[in-house]
Amino acid sequence: MLKREVAKRVFAREFEACRELEKSERADSEAADSKTPNLLISPMGLILNRVFVVGVITELDNIGTQSEMWKARIVDPTGAFTAYAGQYQPEASIFFSTVQVPAFIALTGKARTYEPEPGSVFVSIRAEEVNVVDEEIRNRWVVDTAEQTVERLEAFSDALASGYRGEKLREYLLGKGISSEFTEGIMIALERGRSPDEFAKLLRSSIREGLKTLDLDSENSTDAKADQKEFVLELLKEMGGSKGVDYAAFMDAAASRGISEQVVEEVIRFLLAGGQCYEPKIGIIRLVG
Amino acid sequence: MDEKIAPHLEELTRALGDLEKTGIRAEFEKLIAFRVPPDVAKESILRKYGGKRKVLKVKDLSANLKNFELTGRILDIGEKSIRPQAGAQEKPSRLYTGVLADETGAVLFSSWRKLPGSIGDVINIKNAYTRIWQNRIRLSIGEQSPVSKISDSSLPSLSELSASQKKKLIDIGAVDFSVDTVACVLQLSYREILVKGRQSRVISGVLADETGRLPFTAWIELPGIDIGNIILIEGAQVRMFRGVPSVNILSSTKVSSIGLDEAEKLAFTFESAAKDPTPIKIQEINSRYSMFDVCIAGNLVSVRPGSGIISRCPECSRVIQKGNCRVHGKVEGIWDMRIKAILDDGTGSVLVMFPRELAEIIYGKTLEEAEQLMFSDVSKDAVYEDLRRFLTGRYLAVRGNSSKNEFGVSFVAENAWVPEDDLAVRVVELLRRLGPDEEEGQEKNSQVSRGGIELA
């Protein structure tokens, strides 16, 4: 019986910090089996291969020379994933050849790393299945992923604070009800020791910012920020159309209507992180949808 | 020749033990006789019997395990002779069947060889394997499974092992034969069925405690027991049906009501046990052999082939291919619709089967509408393609039963809906858990604008 691999929920910020997990680092006896997948490990000890991400597809290129090879950029509130689909992922390729950029998409795929030279590692996803989804599914993914990441962050901080190492740490974590896989991951991550607490802090603030950008019920919010946001959005629609608008020109236009530069910046940042607009080119803002 | 194969045999002996006794040497020589090169023969034998041998307990057994070691006490053993099929040249052979138990449970076994032990003895089996037989896991002791009797063992005594185990519903499974449990009757109904040509009345229903639910069947009258009662069941038999255990109340089973003051000490009441199940992590489903009436939620990460419109045999309801039933040959099929999809919540993944009524609800198209799509499109997979486009990535909660089989864990949905929990509440809770911003002001702004640059 071959167990289907779980599609892990992970934010782009943590995903891009993942590195290859050497087979020798794995304790289980199956590690020697050639059928075991190539696993990655994050600085927080998350061991993964298959992932499920929901975000905004903001860029799409056909980079294939002889055959089709699609490269897509998918943005979540903490950063961006790079996904590929080629001739061996026919369904995903067909999807990418027809999808309109930008759009909210859900993607399942396998994690891959590419290290062109020592020290520079590119982490990407080889797409398996992709589909267009709505904003509600995107929001739910962000909250689900945040919940699972926060749970892991808490276990990780706990492990760090316990001061235990090696077998003692394993016992401690298993005793706390942490799964054996994640326990293994935390132990390996701590051994690798690239100032894990720094990254944990970064990830925490990144998730915090990401959650704050979620636009959960825009109809009901009556506070000033929502109003301003609405206004800036309207202005963007008015000026940009489908081509997008020059950031500097937009700033001037907003200022002429009595909105401070600071507020415009904040709203744009909010919209960018929330995936409601993006920058096709530096200095150009374009609305999603 | 012997010089060539001697080192290989030596290696096999080191890896697999006594070659003569287990017949491995004979098998090796047979391969050599068929001109298989010695090192290739060694490889294939190692592949067949070798590998790191796992030592398992009864509760760890699952379908189609191979090459493991198990120690248990014989609870019961019997033999029957198997007549060879007409025309076969073999002599009639004997099959020894019985029950083997350790402190974690009991399992049915069958052996083609006489075992070195009788009821009450502890035996150790190497290179055993499992099969599914009549919905239960069966431990198979084959020609190449060395069995030895262990005289002194720390296993519980015969009387202890054969006594009924007191268990919570969630812990009852395929490794139990006789159990005691305290549970509340959630559902109860009477059915008339024919048993050996005689009309008899059976009671079927659902039991619940604080850990879960299980179906039950009573083959005897249960006077004074009704929905809402909390009962003590002693010496019930566990049967497996479609991978899910069911508690069988037989004439040898004792059923009694729990007094009010006793009931107050329990971790559940009828009200708490009767509540609709809330979603659990799929991880939990994956870690158990089966679960009855549970709820899970996650994203449909993949719609599997075989979803969409299918054609069933009018006689046996099997899915038919090109108008041919596996059993009934050429038949006029009946159209049906179903969806098989992988539901994944990030902690685990499970194959969920949606029967027609649910498929129509979550797809938003009736079977008739889907048929029209199928007939109006040139592609024969039009409905499957449409389903994939419509469902992949969606978020769904389902309620039903899960069970493990040789293809993994599958979940049969009895209900499905889109959960409407309040994301805003969860976000507030998450922000609280994340704690306050440690670096307010300057630091935070640079952090965010860095995110902005990355987007560019």
XYZ file of C-alpha atoms in Angstrom:
745
model
C 0.000 0.000 0.000
C 1.489 3.289 -1.058
C 0.387 6.140 1.101
C -0.556 9.306 -0.691
C 1.640 12.160 0.346
C -0.052 14.952 2.206
C -0.182 18.364 0.536
C 1.412 20.569 3.192
C 0.190 24.116 3.790
C 3.093 26.527 3.811
C 3.544 30.251 3.189
C 5.895 31.431 0.475
C 8.195 33.029 3.063
C 8.814 29.668 4.733
C 8.767 27.698 1.490
C 11.537 29.667 -0.161
C 13.719 29.083 2.910
C 13.397 25.316 2.535
C 16.456 23.244 1.727
C 16.976 19.695 0.596
C 16.738 17.036 3.278
C 19.547 14.515 2.867
C 18.325 10.946 2.948
C 20.961 10.113 5.541
C 19.386 12.613 7.916
C 16.184 10.644 8.074
C 15.810 8.157 10.849
C 13.187 5.878 9.341
C 14.262 2.717 7.612
C 12.437 3.652 4.425
C 14.964 6.394 3.789
C 17.184 3.966 1.943
C 14.339 3.046 -0.398
C 14.700 4.715 -3.752
C 10.932 5.174 -3.930
C 10.876 7.707 -1.122
C 10.336 11.211 -2.413
C 12.884 13.986 -2.310
C 12.010 15.861 0.818
C 12.696 19.436 1.738
C 13.001 20.847 5.214
C 12.202 24.358 6.337
C 14.185 26.266 8.989
C 11.190 25.582 11.282
C 11.473 21.815 10.834
C 8.583 21.328 8.416
C 9.346 18.333 6.210
C 7.547 18.471 2.901
C 7.350 17.347 -0.655
C 3.820 17.915 -1.911
C 2.314 21.335 -1.220
C -1.047 22.975 -1.747
C -1.007 26.740 -2.277
C -3.695 29.268 -3.075
C -2.687 32.702 -4.266
C -2.730 35.200 -7.080
C -1.048 34.262 -10.314
C 0.689 37.471 -11.335
C 3.151 36.388 -13.995
C 3.145 33.651 -16.553
C 5.878 32.888 -19.082
C 6.373 30.190 -21.619
C 10.068 29.542 -21.148
C 10.233 26.301 -23.105
C 12.518 26.125 -26.097
C 11.717 22.815 -27.768
C 8.565 21.948 -25.888
C 6.245 23.906 -23.711
C 7.417 24.880 -20.249
C 5.365 27.289 -18.212
C 6.745 29.340 -15.368
C 4.217 30.984 -13.062
C 4.553 33.307 -10.118
C 1.953 32.887 -7.396
C 1.702 35.486 -4.671
C 0.509 34.925 -1.126
C 0.472 37.518 1.695
C 4.072 36.709 2.680
C 5.802 36.392 -0.674
C 5.723 34.488 -3.926
C 5.998 30.898 -5.133
C 7.498 29.926 -8.467
C 5.730 27.052 -10.173
C 6.639 25.138 -13.322
C 4.666 22.902 -15.630
C 6.086 21.164 -18.687
C 5.249 18.333 -21.036
C 5.093 15.836 -18.183
C 2.439 17.882 -16.405
C -0.024 18.051 -19.305
C -3.073 19.090 -17.287
C -1.274 21.903 -15.514
C 0.284 23.026 -18.814
C -3.103 23.226 -20.492
C -4.374 25.234 -17.564
C -1.488 27.707 -17.725
C -1.907 28.106 -21.468
C -5.470 29.308 -21.012
C -5.559 31.129 -17.655
C -5.997 34.873 -17.588
C -3.417 36.682 -15.442
C -4.086 37.809 -12.746
C -6.451 35.396 -11.032
C -6.809 33.505 -7.785
C -5.601 29.964 -8.299
C -5.228 26.813 -6.221
C -2.245 24.633 -7.026
C -1.028 21.230 -5.850
C 2.498 20.241 -6.707
C 5.829 18.794 -5.709
C 8.615 20.866 -4.208
C 11.860 21.021 -6.167
C 15.199 22.676 -5.510
C 17.754 23.840 -8.009
C 21.239 24.880 -6.993
C 23.081 26.400 -9.939
C 26.069 27.212 -7.743
C 26.865 26.656 -4.080
C 25.026 29.112 -1.900
C 22.246 30.037 -4.285
C 19.254 27.734 -4.061
C 16.014 28.142 -5.962
C 12.967 26.427 -4.517
C 10.041 25.880 -6.862
C 6.910 23.823 -7.289
C 6.352 21.363 -10.106
C 2.641 21.746 -10.698
C 0.370 18.709 -10.572
C -3.120 20.175 -10.564
C -4.200 23.791 -10.896
C -7.545 25.501 -10.968
C -9.110 28.936 -10.702
C -10.748 29.617 -7.325
C -12.534 32.517 -5.671
C -11.297 34.954 -3.055
C -13.130 33.178 -0.252
C -11.110 29.991 -0.850
C -7.939 32.084 -0.973
C -8.792 33.721 2.377
C -9.542 30.371 3.948
C -6.227 29.005 2.725
C -4.413 31.941 4.315
C -6.163 31.354 7.650
C -5.672 27.552 7.521
C -2.018 27.962 6.589
C -1.527 30.586 9.291
C -3.081 28.263 11.872
C -0.872 25.341 10.937
C 2.222 27.525 10.734
C 1.509 29.140 14.106
C 1.049 25.704 15.641
C 4.433 24.677 14.295
C 6.015 27.957 15.380
C 4.754 27.398 18.909
C 6.121 23.856 19.024
C 9.409 25.067 17.578
C 9.794 27.905 20.081
C 8.918 25.455 22.814
C 11.628 23.064 21.623
C 14.124 25.917 21.452
C 13.218 27.178 24.919
C 13.366 23.710 26.480
C 17.134 23.676 26.030
C 17.081 19.936 25.337
C 18.940 18.372 22.445
C 19.111 14.928 20.888
C 17.169 12.042 22.401
C 16.041 14.113 25.357
C 14.424 16.609 22.996
C 12.742 13.806 21.035
C 11.215 12.437 24.224
C 10.126 15.890 25.293
C 8.406 16.709 21.992
C 6.728 13.337 21.557
C 5.499 13.653 25.126
C 3.900 16.950 24.161
C 1.934 15.212 21.442
C 4.056 16.484 18.546
C 3.972 14.062 15.598
C 7.056 11.923 15.102
C 7.635 13.419 11.668
C 7.636 16.981 12.937
C 9.780 15.992 15.940
C 12.322 14.617 13.491
C 12.109 17.839 11.482
C 12.650 20.084 14.492
C 15.678 18.042 15.557
C 17.260 18.272 12.115
C 16.445 21.984 11.835
C 18.055 22.679 15.202
C 21.164 20.717 14.251
C 21.523 22.701 11.071
C 21.348 25.761 13.267
C 21.162 28.780 11.021
C 19.911 31.084 13.792
C 16.440 29.539 13.744
C 15.002 32.045 16.232
C 15.737 34.882 13.800
C 13.769 33.173 11.087
C 10.932 32.349 13.471
C 10.655 36.037 14.334
C 10.640 37.000 10.674
C 7.984 34.442 9.873
C 5.831 35.543 12.782
C 5.797 39.176 11.698
C 5.241 38.167 8.107
C 2.168 36.113 9.039
C 0.904 38.881 11.299
C 1.107 41.381 8.441
C -0.424 38.892 6.049
C -3.423 38.238 8.274
C -4.024 41.945 8.731
C -4.322 42.409 4.984
C -7.130 39.868 4.688
C -10.243 41.536 3.398
C -12.794 39.336 5.087
C -15.949 41.413 4.858
C -15.462 44.589 2.891
C -19.185 45.344 2.793
C -19.538 45.632 6.527
C -16.433 47.565 7.495
C -17.226 51.179 8.076
C -13.966 52.461 9.484
C -12.034 55.229 7.833
C -9.363 52.933 6.460
C -11.900 50.889 4.551
C -13.380 54.067 3.124
C -9.997 55.298 2.038
C -9.209 51.964 0.585
C -12.465 52.008 -1.323
C -11.628 55.447 -2.626
C -8.136 54.532 -3.732
C -9.536 51.423 -5.382
C -12.113 53.462 -7.272
C -9.422 55.871 -8.348
C -7.225 53.027 -9.500
C -10.071 51.571 -11.536
C -10.836 54.947 -13.002
C -7.264 55.731 -14.012
C -5.847 52.330 -14.795
C -8.403 50.299 -16.625
C -6.909 47.002 -17.631
C -3.456 48.386 -18.476
C -2.434 49.503 -15.029
C -1.351 52.922 -13.852
C 1.954 54.626 -13.284
C 2.618 54.740 -9.560
C 3.978 58.334 -9.511
C 1.123 59.671 -11.631
C -1.351 57.903 -9.395
C 0.238 59.382 -6.300
C -0.134 62.881 -7.775
C -3.744 62.287 -8.700
C -4.536 61.008 -5.231
C -2.785 63.962 -3.608
C -4.819 66.345 -5.739
C -7.948 64.795 -4.285
C -6.777 65.300 -0.725
C -5.369 61.921 0.145
C -1.950 61.960 1.747
C 0.945 60.121 0.173
C 1.259 58.013 3.295
C -2.300 56.768 3.064
C -1.960 55.918 -0.632
C 1.229 54.011 0.071
C -0.400 52.112 2.879
C -3.448 51.211 0.826
C -1.390 50.088 -2.137
C 0.772 47.969 0.141
C -2.393 46.523 1.624
C -3.785 45.758 -1.808
C -0.488 44.278 -2.989
C -0.153 41.984 -0.005
C -3.807 41.042 -0.220
C -3.389 40.091 -3.820
C -5.978 42.569 -5.067
C -3.441 44.412 -7.172
C 0.087 43.747 -8.374
C 3.018 45.306 -10.183
C 3.405 43.960 -13.722
C 6.441 46.218 -14.069
C 8.273 48.240 -11.450
C 6.319 51.437 -10.876
C 3.125 50.212 -12.544
C 0.134 49.193 -10.420
C -2.573 47.021 -11.874
C -5.778 45.768 -10.329
C -6.622 42.076 -10.140
C -9.827 41.035 -11.862
C 29.380 -24.702 -9.652
C 29.071 -25.261 -5.936
C 32.058 -23.045 -5.357
C 30.303 -20.287 -7.202
C 27.087 -20.478 -5.274
C 28.544 -21.182 -1.844
C 29.218 -17.515 -0.952
C 25.730 -16.564 -2.103
C 24.197 -19.258 0.059
C 26.295 -18.099 2.945
C 25.037 -14.563 2.506
C 21.455 -15.757 2.295
C 21.899 -17.763 5.487
C 23.210 -14.698 7.256
C 20.270 -12.618 6.067
C 17.452 -15.135 6.322
C 18.448 -17.821 8.810
C 18.157 -21.546 8.342
C 17.846 -22.123 4.605
C 17.192 -25.866 4.782
C 14.318 -25.642 7.182
C 12.471 -22.903 5.335
C 12.939 -24.354 1.894
C 14.811 -21.291 0.690
C 17.763 -23.426 -0.362
C 15.467 -25.535 -2.532
C 14.055 -22.433 -4.119
C 17.530 -21.081 -4.774
C 18.599 -24.328 -6.410
C 15.504 -24.327 -8.554
C 16.419 -20.899 -9.891
C 19.962 -22.115 -10.563
C 18.547 -25.142 -12.385
C 16.638 -22.728 -14.622
C 19.974 -21.082 -15.513
C 19.407 -17.970 -13.438
C 22.850 -16.523 -12.618
C 23.647 -17.125 -8.919
C 23.917 -13.460 -7.961
C 20.617 -12.654 -9.669
C 18.999 -15.615 -7.907
C 20.346 -14.323 -4.602
C 18.956 -10.873 -5.334
C 15.493 -12.123 -6.159
C 15.349 -14.343 -3.085
C 16.520 -11.491 -0.907
C 13.881 -9.305 -2.447
C 11.219 -11.901 -1.769
C 12.101 -12.784 1.805
C 14.682 -10.269 2.830
C 14.782 -6.700 3.844
C 14.848 -5.542 7.368
C 12.421 -7.754 9.208
C 9.974 -5.869 11.355
C 8.775 -7.132 14.694
C 5.099 -6.277 15.042
C 2.364 -6.433 17.641
C -1.119 -7.594 16.713
C -2.544 -4.079 16.777
C -0.020 -2.981 14.125
C -1.243 -5.507 11.594
C -2.870 -4.174 8.463
C -3.838 -5.562 5.089
C -1.133 -7.010 2.872
C 1.879 -6.765 5.125
C 4.798 -8.975 4.231
C 7.787 -10.414 5.979
C 7.328 -9.496 9.612
C 7.821 -11.246 12.910
C 5.103 -11.739 15.504
C 4.882 -13.460 18.865
C 1.558 -14.498 20.335
C -0.292 -16.990 22.461
C -2.592 -19.475 20.749
C -6.129 -18.864 21.991
C -7.779 -21.333 19.727
C -6.701 -23.775 17.066
C -8.466 -26.200 14.795
C -7.773 -28.033 11.588
C -9.698 -28.869 8.503
C -8.792 -30.781 5.416
C -8.965 -29.029 2.107
C -9.878 -31.199 -0.840
C -7.892 -30.299 -3.919
C -9.826 -29.058 -6.893
C -10.904 -31.701 -9.346
C -8.070 -32.526 -11.698
C -5.323 -31.155 -9.499
C -2.597 -33.606 -8.692
C -2.000 -32.497 -5.131
C -2.879 -34.627 -2.180
C -5.572 -33.358 0.150
C -3.920 -30.881 2.460
C -4.664 -29.649 5.931
C -5.285 -26.066 6.980
C -4.775 -25.099 10.573
C -6.770 -22.080 11.657
C -7.242 -20.363 14.964
C -6.726 -17.223 16.991
C -3.413 -15.780 18.102
C -3.256 -13.025 20.738
C -0.804 -10.724 22.412
C -1.410 -7.927 24.912
C -2.557 -5.607 22.109
C -5.222 -7.783 20.522
C -6.062 -10.999 18.759
C -5.924 -12.033 15.142
C -7.196 -14.965 13.102
C -4.450 -17.058 11.594
C -4.169 -19.825 9.091
C -1.248 -22.114 8.552
C -0.546 -24.758 5.947
C 1.772 -26.576 8.319
C 1.190 -28.053 11.724
C 2.277 -25.603 14.371
C 4.654 -26.523 17.195
C 2.127 -25.728 19.899
C -1.447 -26.009 21.038
C -3.947 -23.831 22.909
C -2.162 -21.768 25.542
C 1.317 -22.016 24.012
C 3.301 -18.998 22.880
C 4.744 -19.156 19.382
C 7.032 -16.909 17.398
C 6.495 -16.601 13.645
C 9.020 -15.153 11.253
C 8.347 -14.120 7.678
C 4.595 -14.050 8.261
C 2.230 -12.126 6.002
C -1.354 -10.881 6.115
C -4.356 -11.206 3.857
C -7.870 -9.883 4.000
C -10.343 -12.717 4.405
C -14.037 -12.186 5.078
C -13.519 -8.512 5.916
C -10.895 -9.255 8.538
C -7.168 -9.285 8.577
C -5.876 -12.797 8.634
C -2.347 -13.733 9.607
C -0.932 -16.206 7.128
C 1.797 -18.633 8.081
C 3.209 -19.998 4.881
C 5.659 -22.693 3.850
C 8.500 -20.233 4.279
C 7.495 -18.954 7.686
C 9.635 -20.457 10.450
C 7.573 -21.000 13.596
C 9.082 -21.742 16.970
C 7.566 -22.398 20.367
C 8.632 -20.103 23.165
C 8.535 -21.751 26.551
C 8.907 -18.759 28.847
C 7.173 -15.619 27.752
C 6.056 -12.393 29.370
C 2.753 -12.445 27.490
C -0.405 -12.393 29.625
C -1.893 -15.763 30.526
C -4.467 -17.588 28.453
C -7.381 -16.671 30.698
C -6.350 -13.026 30.723
C -6.027 -12.889 26.933
C -9.294 -14.619 26.231
C -11.284 -12.485 28.668
C -13.294 -9.638 27.196
C -11.385 -6.384 27.025
C -13.079 -3.328 28.419
C -12.790 -0.707 25.700
C -13.894 2.706 24.588
C -15.684 2.675 21.241
C -12.812 4.340 19.390
C -10.414 1.579 20.441
C -12.605 -1.257 19.187
C -11.311 -2.646 15.922
C -10.335 -5.634 13.863
C -7.990 -6.921 16.564
C -10.842 -7.446 19.046
C -13.036 -10.497 19.261
C -14.865 -10.035 22.493
C -15.295 -6.653 24.183
C -16.983 -4.949 27.111
C -18.066 -1.367 26.754
C -20.285 1.294 28.265
C -22.139 3.344 25.694
C -25.288 5.205 24.973
C -27.887 4.074 22.432
C -28.187 6.791 19.778
C -30.285 4.999 17.207
C -32.274 1.812 17.293
C -34.494 0.078 14.793
C -36.000 -3.361 14.271
C -35.583 -5.380 11.110
C -37.101 -8.671 10.022
C -34.603 -10.854 8.232
C -34.371 -14.438 7.103
C -31.775 -16.450 8.990
C -31.403 -20.019 7.774
C -34.921 -19.963 6.360
C -36.466 -18.660 9.567
C -37.951 -15.226 9.966
C -36.223 -13.487 12.861
C -36.141 -10.048 14.315
C -32.851 -8.218 14.772
C -32.138 -4.847 16.288
C -29.650 -2.559 14.633
C -28.531 0.835 15.766
C -25.711 3.129 16.718
C -23.794 3.332 19.991
C -21.863 6.379 21.184
C -19.517 7.406 23.959
C -17.187 10.375 24.401
C -14.658 8.898 21.964
C -16.833 8.060 19.002
C -19.620 5.983 17.522
C -20.060 2.444 16.290
C -22.928 0.523 14.738
C -24.353 -2.410 16.667
C -26.575 -5.372 15.940
C -28.480 -7.351 18.540
C -29.584 -10.881 17.661
C -31.568 -11.103 20.880
C -34.379 -9.029 22.365
C -33.261 -6.089 24.492
C -36.141 -5.579 26.899
C -36.387 -2.138 28.426
C -33.605 -0.677 26.313
C -34.345 2.263 24.079
C -32.772 5.321 22.472
C -31.161 7.482 25.147
C -30.281 4.621 27.517
C -26.739 4.210 28.716
C -25.898 0.526 28.796
C -23.109 -1.802 29.879
C -22.396 -4.471 27.283
C -20.286 -7.439 28.368
C -18.878 -10.076 26.067
C -20.064 -8.619 22.769
C -18.546 -9.925 19.573
C -16.844 -7.623 17.083
C -17.551 -8.147 13.404
C -16.185 -6.246 10.474
C -18.445 -4.949 7.735
C -16.977 -2.950 4.853
C -13.911 -2.294 6.952
C -15.890 -0.842 9.859
C -16.248 -2.776 13.119
C -19.706 -3.435 14.478
C -20.638 -4.560 17.994
C -22.654 -7.771 17.930
C -24.875 -8.576 20.862
C -25.438 -12.337 20.976
C -27.175 -14.639 23.410
C -23.910 -14.975 25.337
C -23.641 -11.179 25.731
C -24.801 -9.484 28.923
C -26.573 -6.155 28.508
C -27.616 -4.045 31.460
C -28.728 -0.482 32.061
C -26.456 1.851 33.975
C -27.905 3.413 37.091
C -28.285 7.159 37.377
C -25.490 7.649 39.911
C -23.177 5.430 37.824
C -24.005 7.406 34.711
C -23.022 10.648 36.372
C -19.449 9.435 36.674
C -19.161 8.878 32.918
C -17.379 11.291 30.617
C -20.454 11.596 28.416
C -24.201 12.027 28.550
C -26.800 11.254 25.922
C -26.869 14.942 25.017
C -23.099 15.219 24.545
C -22.867 11.921 22.653
C -25.773 12.787 20.368
C -24.209 16.040 19.149
C -23.214 16.134 15.496
C -19.525 15.318 15.125
C -17.187 18.285 14.622
C -14.397 18.088 12.037
C -11.272 16.228 13.119
C -7.823 16.300 11.545
C -7.392 13.901 8.631
C -4.171 12.820 10.333
C -6.347 11.047 12.918
C -8.242 9.194 10.209
C -4.999 8.100 8.601
C -3.690 6.728 11.871
C -6.676 4.443 12.468
C -7.885 1.339 10.771
C -11.425 2.636 10.462
C -13.698 5.339 11.844
C -17.475 5.385 11.930
C -19.553 8.537 11.511
C -16.869 11.220 11.694
C -16.500 14.599 10.062
C -13.498 16.049 8.225
C -12.900 19.225 6.227
C -10.271 20.231 3.695
C -9.538 21.126 0.090
C -10.352 18.820 -2.807
C -6.816 18.753 -4.175
C -7.540 16.238 -6.908
C -10.550 14.733 -8.653
C -9.655 11.156 -9.544
C -10.260 9.280 -12.787
C -13.415 7.186 -12.597
C -15.390 10.208 -11.431
C -18.360 11.383 -13.430
C -20.850 9.285 -15.286
C -20.465 5.559 -14.929
C -22.521 2.621 -16.029
C -23.577 -0.096 -13.580
C -24.672 -3.671 -14.095
C -28.442 -3.947 -13.479
C -27.912 -7.272 -11.663
C -25.054 -6.626 -9.277
C -24.461 -2.836 -9.457
C -20.817 -3.344 -10.361
C -19.296 -0.665 -12.570
C -19.179 -1.983 -16.112
C -16.768 -1.248 -18.958
C -18.054 -0.966 -22.557
C -21.308 -2.709 -21.681
C -19.589 -5.705 -20.134
C -19.988 -6.712 -16.512
C -17.178 -8.700 -14.925
C -19.679 -11.242 -13.637
C -22.749 -10.996 -15.851
C -21.161 -10.384 -19.240
C -22.928 -8.215 -21.826
C -25.611 -6.188 -20.049
C -27.662 -3.067 -20.585
C -25.976 -0.716 -18.107
C -27.710 1.761 -15.835
C -26.280 5.290 -15.740
C -25.021 6.555 -12.415
C -22.831 9.396 -11.264
C -20.169 9.442 -8.595
C -17.160 11.488 -7.581
C -13.887 10.196 -6.191
C -11.660 12.985 -4.933
C -8.698 13.505 -2.648
C -9.574 15.626 0.365
C -6.506 17.103 2.047
C -6.307 19.391 5.074
C -2.531 19.673 5.328
C -2.311 17.052 8.083
C -3.437 14.097 6.016
C -5.169 13.124 2.820
C -7.959 10.710 2.124
C -9.872 9.444 -0.911
C -13.513 10.468 -0.523
C -16.283 8.723 -2.437
C -19.400 10.739 -3.128
C -22.420 8.698 -4.204
C -24.874 10.110 -6.737
C -27.056 12.224 -4.404
C -24.002 13.989 -2.963
C -22.250 14.207 -6.315
C -25.281 16.050 -7.701
C -25.233 18.484 -4.783
C -21.546 19.364 -4.799
C -21.302 19.396 -8.604
C -24.481 21.427 -8.929
C -25.643 19.312 -11.874
C -28.067 16.417 -11.866
C -27.275 13.111 -13.507
C -29.573 14.084 -16.404
C -27.773 17.398 -16.927
C -24.418 15.636 -16.798
C -25.664 13.079 -19.347
C -26.590 15.905 -21.706
C -23.087 17.304 -21.343
C -21.662 13.873 -22.097
C -23.764 13.402 -25.229
C -23.233 16.927 -26.531
C -19.438 16.796 -26.287
C -17.035 14.881 -28.483
C -14.733 14.033 -25.597
C -15.875 10.979 -23.679
C -14.391 12.489 -20.550
C -16.409 15.692 -20.821
C -18.095 15.230 -17.453
C -14.846 14.283 -15.714
C -13.097 17.312 -17.209
C -15.945 19.555 -16.160
C -15.861 18.122 -12.625
C -12.134 18.764 -12.363
C -12.545 22.357 -13.491
C -15.381 22.871 -11.081
C -14.132 21.083 -7.970
C -10.330 21.140 -7.853
C -9.180 23.379 -5.015
C -12.592 23.770 -3.393
C -13.094 23.596 0.329
C -15.555 21.044 1.674
C -16.635 19.316 4.865
C -17.837 15.723 4.706
C -19.356 13.311 7.180
C -19.216 9.560 6.840
C -17.161 6.434 7.484
C -13.507 5.789 6.752
C -11.691 2.523 6.388
C -8.284 1.291 5.308
C -7.897 -1.186 2.504
C -5.123 -2.260 0.195
C -5.474 0.986 -1.768
C -5.075 3.265 1.230
C -7.642 5.042 3.333
C -11.006 5.698 1.776
C -13.883 7.679 3.123
C -17.484 7.153 2.063
C -19.349 10.432 2.373
C -22.892 10.440 3.659
C -23.167 14.170 3.822
C -21.187 17.100 2.412
C -21.370 20.863 2.778
C -19.355 24.050 2.508
C -18.462 25.081 6.069
C -19.246 28.623 6.984
C -17.089 29.158 9.997
C -16.108 32.688 10.765
C -12.665 33.382 9.365
C -12.589 36.783 11.083
C -12.831 35.130 14.516
C -10.005 32.761 13.686
C -7.863 35.661 12.464
C -8.340 37.513 15.766
C -7.365 34.376 17.663
C -4.310 33.877 15.455
C -3.141 37.462 15.957
C -3.440 36.908 19.695
C -1.338 33.752 19.492
C 1.266 35.488 17.348
C 1.697 38.063 20.091
C 2.178 41.791 19.772
C 4.538 43.345 17.275
C 7.954 43.250 18.828
C 9.384 45.904 16.608
C 6.784 48.561 16.129
C 7.389 51.589 13.961
C 10.493 51.953 11.881
C 11.505 48.316 11.818
C 8.067 47.112 10.851
C 7.747 49.552 7.988
C 11.025 48.523 6.448
C 9.900 44.930 6.817
C 6.714 45.526 4.908
C 8.255 47.602 2.171
C 10.766 44.823 1.687
C 7.771 42.639 0.946
C 6.640 45.266 -1.527
C 9.928 45.288 -3.351
C 9.818 41.560 -3.625
C 6.481 41.818 -5.369
C 7.890 44.147 -7.987
